[in-house]
PDB file of C-alpha atoms in Angstrom:
ATOM      1  CA  MET A 169       4.218 -20.957 -11.890  1.00  0.00           C
ATOM      2  CA  LYS A 170       2.617 -18.255 -13.970  1.00  0.00           C
ATOM      3  CA  ILE A 171       3.009 -14.510 -14.339  1.00  0.00           C
ATOM      4  CA  LEU A 172      -0.207 -12.505 -14.493  1.00  0.00           C
ATOM      5  CA  CYS A 173      -0.042  -8.844 -15.465  1.00  0.00           C
ATOM      6  CA  ILE A 174      -2.395  -5.895 -15.143  1.00  0.00           C
ATOM      7  CA  GLY A 175      -2.440  -3.420 -17.995  1.00  0.00           C
ATOM      8  CA  ARG A 176      -3.769   0.164 -17.858  1.00  0.00           C
ATOM      9  CA  ASN A 177      -3.885   0.468 -14.050  1.00  0.00           C
ATOM     10  CA  TYR A 178      -2.610   4.068 -13.795  1.00  0.00           C
ATOM     11  CA  ALA A 179      -4.615   6.856 -15.409  1.00  0.00           C
ATOM     12  CA  ASP A 180      -1.550   8.907 -16.356  1.00  0.00           C
ATOM     13  CA  HIS A 181      -0.021   5.925 -18.171  1.00  0.00           C
ATOM     14  CA  ILE A 182      -3.279   5.317 -20.036  1.00  0.00           C
ATOM     15  CA  ALA A 183      -3.208   8.945 -21.134  1.00  0.00           C
ATOM     16  CA  GLU A 184       0.394   8.895 -22.318  1.00  0.00           C
ATOM     17  CA  LEU A 185      -0.308   5.917 -24.597  1.00  0.00           C
ATOM     18  CA  LYS A 186      -3.640   7.423 -25.701  1.00  0.00           C
ATOM     19  CA  ASN A 187      -5.572   4.316 -24.643  1.00  0.00           C
ATOM     20  CA  GLU A 188      -9.148   4.119 -23.428  1.00  0.00           C
ATOM     21  CA  ILE A 189      -9.818   3.706 -19.706  1.00  0.00           C
ATOM     22  CA  PRO A 190     -11.066   0.118 -19.291  1.00  0.00           C
ATOM     23  CA  ASP A 191     -14.169  -0.811 -17.289  1.00  0.00           C
ATOM     24  CA  GLU A 192     -12.363  -3.802 -15.781  1.00  0.00           C
ATOM     25  CA  PRO A 193      -8.711  -4.737 -15.212  1.00  0.00           C
ATOM     26  CA  VAL A 194      -6.876  -5.667 -18.419  1.00  0.00           C
ATOM     27  CA  ILE A 195      -5.136  -9.006 -17.914  1.00  0.00           C
ATOM     28  CA  PHE A 196      -2.285 -10.528 -19.895  1.00  0.00           C
ATOM     29  CA  THR A 197       0.305 -13.154 -19.074  1.00  0.00           C
ATOM     30  CA  LYS A 198       3.987 -13.907 -19.387  1.00  0.00           C
ATOM     31  CA  PRO A 199       5.560 -17.386 -19.359  1.00  0.00           C
ATOM     32  CA  ASP A 200       8.156 -18.442 -16.800  1.00  0.00           C
ATOM     33  CA  THR A 201      10.784 -18.133 -19.550  1.00  0.00           C
ATOM     34  CA  ALA A 202      10.253 -14.350 -19.367  1.00  0.00           C
ATOM     35  CA  LEU A 203      11.691 -14.217 -15.848  1.00  0.00           C
ATOM     36  CA  LEU A 204      15.060 -12.613 -15.159  1.00  0.00           C
ATOM     37  CA  ARG A 205      16.250 -13.045 -11.573  1.00  0.00           C
ATOM     38  CA  GLN A 206      19.203 -11.924  -9.451  1.00  0.00           C
ATOM     39  CA  ASN A 207      19.854  -8.833 -11.594  1.00  0.00           C
ATOM     40  CA  ALA A 208      20.828 -10.875 -14.629  1.00  0.00           C
ATOM     41  CA  PRO A 209      21.406  -8.671 -17.697  1.00  0.00           C
ATOM     42  CA  PHE A 210      18.647  -8.089 -20.225  1.00  0.00           C
ATOM     43  CA  TYR A 211      19.739  -8.916 -23.758  1.00  0.00           C
ATOM     44  CA  PHE A 212      18.145  -6.652 -26.347  1.00  0.00           C
ATOM     45  CA  PRO A 213      16.294  -8.913 -28.824  1.00  0.00           C
ATOM     46  CA  ASP A 214      16.936  -8.801 -32.541  1.00  0.00           C
ATOM     47  CA  PHE A 215      13.236  -8.764 -33.479  1.00  0.00           C
ATOM     48  CA  SER A 216      12.474  -5.294 -32.106  1.00  0.00           C
ATOM     49  CA  ASN A 217      13.857  -1.782 -32.431  1.00  0.00           C
ATOM     50  CA  ASP A 218      11.739  -0.289 -29.642  1.00  0.00           C
ATOM     51  CA  ILE A 219      11.857  -2.042 -26.267  1.00  0.00           C
ATOM     52  CA  HIS A 220      10.187   0.006 -23.503  1.00  0.00           C
ATOM     53  CA  HIS A 221      10.632  -0.207 -19.746  1.00  0.00           C
ATOM     54  CA  GLU A 222       7.568  -0.443 -17.480  1.00  0.00           C
ATOM     55  CA  ILE A 223       8.396  -0.532 -13.747  1.00  0.00           C
ATOM     56  CA  GLU A 224       5.783  -2.212 -11.535  1.00  0.00           C
ATOM     57  CA  LEU A 225       5.074  -3.401  -8.023  1.00  0.00           C
ATOM     58  CA  ILE A 226       4.719  -7.178  -8.006  1.00  0.00           C
ATOM     59  CA  LEU A 227       3.000  -9.598  -5.630  1.00  0.00           C
ATOM     60  CA  ARG A 228       4.017 -13.156  -4.719  1.00  0.00           C
ATOM     61  CA  ILE A 229       1.101 -15.531  -4.265  1.00  0.00           C
ATOM     62  CA  SER A 230       1.516 -17.688  -1.153  1.00  0.00           C
ATOM     63  CA  LYS A 231      -1.347 -20.200  -1.423  1.00  0.00           C
ATOM     64  CA  GLU A 232      -3.892 -21.555  -3.853  1.00  0.00           C
ATOM     65  CA  GLY A 233      -7.162 -19.717  -4.243  1.00  0.00           C
ATOM     66  CA  LYS A 234     -10.051 -19.051  -6.588  1.00  0.00           C
ATOM     67  CA  ASN A 235     -13.107 -16.795  -6.333  1.00  0.00           C
ATOM     68  CA  ILE A 236     -11.302 -14.878  -3.591  1.00  0.00           C
ATOM     69  CA  GLN A 237     -13.293 -12.055  -1.998  1.00  0.00           C
ATOM     70  CA  PRO A 238     -11.423  -8.748  -1.739  1.00  0.00           C
ATOM     71  CA  LYS A 239     -11.648  -8.755   2.066  1.00  0.00           C
ATOM     72  CA  PHE A 240      -9.708 -12.041   2.150  1.00  0.00           C
ATOM     73  CA  ALA A 241      -7.187 -11.225  -0.589  1.00  0.00           C
ATOM     74  CA  GLN A 242      -4.433 -10.266   1.865  1.00  0.00           C
ATOM     75  CA  ASN A 243      -4.299 -13.911   2.967  1.00  0.00           C
ATOM     76  CA  TYR A 244      -3.141 -15.027  -0.471  1.00  0.00           C
ATOM     77  CA  TYR A 245       0.112 -13.095  -0.962  1.00  0.00           C
ATOM     78  CA  ASP A 246       3.115 -12.821   1.311  1.00  0.00           C
ATOM     79  CA  GLY A 247       5.617 -10.665  -0.563  1.00  0.00           C
ATOM     80  CA  ILE A 248       5.854  -7.396  -2.479  1.00  0.00           C
ATOM     81  CA  GLY A 249       8.670  -6.724  -4.904  1.00  0.00           C
ATOM     82  CA  LEU A 250       9.566  -4.854  -8.060  1.00  0.00           C
ATOM     83  CA  GLY A 251       9.523  -5.950 -11.661  1.00  0.00           C
ATOM     84  CA  VAL A 252      10.032  -4.547 -15.148  1.00  0.00           C
ATOM     85  CA  ASP A 253       7.505  -5.422 -17.835  1.00  0.00           C
ATOM     86  CA  PHE A 254       9.663  -5.027 -20.929  1.00  0.00           C
ATOM     87  CA  THR A 255       7.465  -4.402 -23.949  1.00  0.00           C
ATOM     88  CA  ALA A 256       8.356  -4.518 -27.627  1.00  0.00           C
ATOM     89  CA  ARG A 257       6.356  -1.384 -28.400  1.00  0.00           C
ATOM     90  CA  ASP A 258       6.763  -1.712 -32.163  1.00  0.00           C
ATOM     91  CA  LEU A 259       5.354  -5.243 -32.126  1.00  0.00           C
ATOM     92  CA  GLN A 260       2.580  -4.199 -29.750  1.00  0.00           C
ATOM     93  CA  SER A 261       1.534  -1.243 -31.916  1.00  0.00           C
ATOM     94  CA  LYS A 262       1.443  -3.455 -34.999  1.00  0.00           C
ATOM     95  CA  ALA A 263      -0.714  -6.045 -33.206  1.00  0.00           C
ATOM     96  CA  LYS A 264      -3.081  -3.452 -31.730  1.00  0.00           C
ATOM     97  CA  ALA A 265      -3.583  -1.846 -35.143  1.00  0.00           C
ATOM     98  CA  LYS A 266      -4.842  -5.193 -36.440  1.00  0.00           C
ATOM     99  CA  GLY A 267      -6.847  -6.036 -33.327  1.00  0.00           C
ATOM    100  CA  LEU A 268      -4.538  -8.958 -32.562  1.00  0.00           C
ATOM    101  CA  PRO A 269      -3.152 -10.196 -29.203  1.00  0.00           C
ATOM    102  CA  TRP A 270      -0.006  -8.637 -27.726  1.00  0.00           C
ATOM    103  CA  THR A 271       1.650 -12.023 -27.121  1.00  0.00           C
ATOM    104  CA  LEU A 272       4.952 -11.526 -28.918  1.00  0.00           C
ATOM    105  CA  ALA A 273       5.309  -7.966 -27.631  1.00  0.00           C
ATOM    106  CA  LYS A 274       4.973  -8.974 -23.982  1.00  0.00           C
ATOM    107  CA  GLU A 275       5.987 -12.598 -23.539  1.00  0.00           C
ATOM    108  CA  PHE A 276       9.424 -12.845 -25.114  1.00  0.00           C
ATOM    109  CA  ASN A 277      12.430 -14.329 -23.272  1.00  0.00           C
ATOM    110  CA  GLY A 278      13.769 -12.137 -20.485  1.00  0.00           C
ATOM    111  CA  SER A 279      10.897  -9.659 -20.625  1.00  0.00           C
ATOM    112  CA  ALA A 280      10.183  -9.858 -16.870  1.00  0.00           C
ATOM    113  CA  PRO A 281      13.117  -8.948 -14.611  1.00  0.00           C
ATOM    114  CA  VAL A 282      12.019  -9.360 -10.983  1.00  0.00           C
ATOM    115  CA  SER A 283      13.553  -8.474  -7.639  1.00  0.00           C
ATOM    116  CA  GLU A 284      13.590 -10.384  -4.396  1.00  0.00           C
ATOM    117  CA  PHE A 285      10.413  -9.973  -2.349  1.00  0.00           C
ATOM    118  CA  LYS A 286      10.003  -8.026   0.875  1.00  0.00           C
ATOM    119  CA  PRO A 287       7.543  -9.480   3.405  1.00  0.00           C
ATOM    120  CA  VAL A 288       4.121  -7.872   3.431  1.00  0.00           C
ATOM    121  CA  SER A 289       4.708  -7.001   7.095  1.00  0.00           C
ATOM    122  CA  ASP A 290       7.313  -4.459   5.920  1.00  0.00           C
ATOM    123  CA  PHE A 291       4.507  -2.361   4.416  1.00  0.00           C
ATOM    124  CA  PRO A 292       2.250  -0.817   7.087  1.00  0.00           C
ATOM    125  CA  ASP A 293       0.180   0.941   4.392  1.00  0.00           C
ATOM    126  CA  GLN A 294      -0.022  -0.953   1.110  1.00  0.00           C
ATOM    127  CA  ASN A 295      -1.991   1.919  -0.429  1.00  0.00           C
ATOM    128  CA  ASN A 296       0.991   4.238  -0.019  1.00  0.00           C
ATOM    129  CA  ILE A 297       4.060   2.510  -1.487  1.00  0.00           C
ATOM    130  CA  ASN A 298       6.472   4.675  -3.473  1.00  0.00           C
ATOM    131  CA  PHE A 299       8.517   3.069  -6.239  1.00  0.00           C
ATOM    132  CA  SER A 300      10.737   4.342  -9.019  1.00  0.00           C
ATOM    133  CA  LEU A 301      13.049   3.492 -11.888  1.00  0.00           C
ATOM    134  CA  LYS A 302      16.359   5.136 -12.718  1.00  0.00           C
ATOM    135  CA  ILE A 303      18.171   4.698 -16.028  1.00  0.00           C
ATOM    136  CA  ASN A 304      21.827   5.682 -16.009  1.00  0.00           C
ATOM    137  CA  GLY A 305      21.229   7.511 -12.736  1.00  0.00           C
ATOM    138  CA  GLU A 306      18.259   9.565 -13.987  1.00  0.00           C
ATOM    139  CA  VAL A 307      14.749   9.009 -12.609  1.00  0.00           C
ATOM    140  CA  ARG A 308      12.477   7.925 -15.475  1.00  0.00           C
ATOM    141  CA  GLN A 309       9.411   6.584 -13.689  1.00  0.00           C
ATOM    142  CA  GLN A 310       7.880   7.272 -10.299  1.00  0.00           C
ATOM    143  CA  GLY A 311       4.711   5.753  -8.892  1.00  0.00           C
ATOM    144  CA  ASN A 312       2.711   5.218  -5.754  1.00  0.00           C
ATOM    145  CA  SER A 313       0.272   2.392  -5.104  1.00  0.00           C
ATOM    146  CA  GLU A 314      -2.344   4.954  -4.027  1.00  0.00           C
ATOM    147  CA  LEU A 315      -2.697   5.954  -7.690  1.00  0.00           C
ATOM    148  CA  MET A 316      -3.683   2.460  -8.843  1.00  0.00           C
ATOM    149  CA  MET A 317      -7.139   2.302 -10.363  1.00  0.00           C
ATOM    150  CA  HIS A 318      -7.433  -1.275  -9.101  1.00  0.00           C
ATOM    151  CA  LYS A 319      -5.843  -2.005  -5.714  1.00  0.00           C
ATOM    152  CA  PHE A 320      -4.087  -5.238  -4.734  1.00  0.00           C
ATOM    153  CA  ALA A 321      -7.208  -6.826  -3.203  1.00  0.00           C
ATOM    154  CA  ASP A 322      -9.370  -6.007  -6.213  1.00  0.00           C
ATOM    155  CA  ILE A 323      -6.748  -7.366  -8.612  1.00  0.00           C
ATOM    156  CA  ILE A 324      -6.540 -10.676  -6.760  1.00  0.00           C
ATOM    157  CA  ALA A 325     -10.329 -10.956  -6.522  1.00  0.00           C
ATOM    158  CA  PHE A 326     -10.786 -10.223 -10.225  1.00  0.00           C
ATOM    159  CA  ILE A 327      -8.098 -12.585 -11.502  1.00  0.00           C
ATOM    160  CA  SER A 328      -9.125 -15.441  -9.195  1.00  0.00           C
ATOM    161  CA  ARG A 329     -12.675 -15.299 -10.513  1.00  0.00           C
ATOM    162  CA  TYR A 330     -11.346 -16.617 -13.826  1.00  0.00           C
ATOM    163  CA  ILE A 331      -7.906 -18.127 -13.087  1.00  0.00           C
ATOM    164  CA  THR A 332      -6.952 -20.153 -10.026  1.00  0.00           C
ATOM    165  CA  LEU A 333      -3.978 -18.611  -8.267  1.00  0.00           C
ATOM    166  CA  LYS A 334      -1.268 -20.976  -7.040  1.00  0.00           C
ATOM    167  CA  LYS A 335       1.643 -20.647  -4.661  1.00  0.00           C
ATOM    168  CA  GLY A 336       4.609 -19.047  -6.443  1.00  0.00           C
ATOM    169  CA  ASP A 337       2.583 -17.159  -9.024  1.00  0.00           C
ATOM    170  CA  ILE A 338       3.614 -13.543  -9.583  1.00  0.00           C
ATOM    171  CA  ILE A 339       1.261 -10.643 -10.304  1.00  0.00           C
ATOM    172  CA  PHE A 340       2.519  -7.480 -12.032  1.00  0.00           C
ATOM    173  CA  THR A 341       0.199  -4.691 -10.866  1.00  0.00           C
ATOM    174  CA  GLY A 342       0.638  -2.061 -13.583  1.00  0.00           C
ATOM    175  CA  THR A 343       3.004   0.748 -14.491  1.00  0.00           C
ATOM    176  CA  PRO A 344       2.831   4.516 -13.920  1.00  0.00           C
ATOM    177  CA  ALA A 345       3.584   7.150 -16.556  1.00  0.00           C
ATOM    178  CA  GLY A 346       7.073   7.699 -17.898  1.00  0.00           C
ATOM    179  CA  VAL A 347       7.564   4.560 -19.959  1.00  0.00           C
ATOM    180  CA  GLY A 348      10.147   4.832 -22.688  1.00  0.00           C
ATOM    181  CA  PRO A 349      12.815   3.045 -24.678  1.00  0.00           C
ATOM    182  CA  VAL A 350      15.940   1.358 -23.412  1.00  0.00           C
ATOM    183  CA  LYS A 351      19.136   0.801 -25.353  1.00  0.00           C
ATOM    184  CA  ILE A 352      22.204  -1.389 -25.138  1.00  0.00           C
ATOM    185  CA  GLY A 353      24.509  -0.102 -22.417  1.00  0.00           C
ATOM    186  CA  ASP A 354      21.745   1.281 -20.178  1.00  0.00           C
ATOM    187  CA  ARG A 355      21.823   0.556 -16.457  1.00  0.00           C
ATOM    188  CA  LEU A 356      18.429   0.164 -14.787  1.00  0.00           C
ATOM    189  CA  GLU A 357      17.935   0.606 -11.042  1.00  0.00           C
ATOM    190  CA  GLY A 358      14.585   0.023  -9.371  1.00  0.00           C
ATOM    191  CA  PHE A 359      13.568   1.224  -5.926  1.00  0.00           C
ATOM    192  CA  ILE A 360      10.785   0.656  -3.432  1.00  0.00           C
ATOM    193  CA  GLU A 361      10.905   3.713  -1.210  1.00  0.00           C
ATOM    194  CA  ASN A 362      14.690   4.112  -0.709  1.00  0.00           C
ATOM    195  CA  ASP A 363      15.539   0.412  -0.992  1.00  0.00           C
ATOM    196  CA  LYS A 364      17.276  -0.590  -4.224  1.00  0.00           C
ATOM    197  CA  MET A 365      15.520  -3.725  -5.468  1.00  0.00           C
ATOM    198  CA  LEU A 366      16.834  -4.003  -9.040  1.00  0.00           C
ATOM    199  CA  ASP A 367      20.191  -3.139 -10.611  1.00  0.00           C
ATOM    200  CA  PHE A 368      20.967  -4.612 -14.028  1.00  0.00           C
ATOM    201  CA  GLU A 369      22.254  -3.727 -17.492  1.00  0.00           C
ATOM    202  CA  VAL A 370      20.926  -3.925 -21.028  1.00  0.00           C
ATOM    203  CA  LYS A 371      23.327  -5.797 -23.275  1.00  0.00           C
TER     204      LYS A 371
END
């Protein structure tokens, strides 16, 4: 399986990082070795001093598809969950300054904690899904799928034009404003609406 991620999908997050608004979705990937499941702890790596949390809604691809039209996109995913795109911001800033890829900043081991998935049928309006992240009991990020610049169907259509989607793939759909650093000892809790989907520690 593969993990495909959308960058710069919320205008307020673009603004807080002082990035330009892209004309098309920004795509990057993570390897399967980035996955953290079942609320396993995240171990702070020794190669960075500035790991940031980015809470995101995630989609589980349910069948193979390429060149998918937006109107058919809903047939290609069966679950919605929550994930954290951990980012080594110091490594990313260094790479961006040189015009180099973000690979090491985004793809390191354990950089993609993911929750279990809720069936799509649990979401009567996929353009109005609230989600949030608490750190040590304090809300740090809040988002709603309505604020996405590129909606689920458009994301799937765009990616599948270039990359064939396969059953079991996971798509990270972008993070809202409020990203910031984590430290050893922090407890992260992620919610979709009022349902706790993630609950793990930084060690």
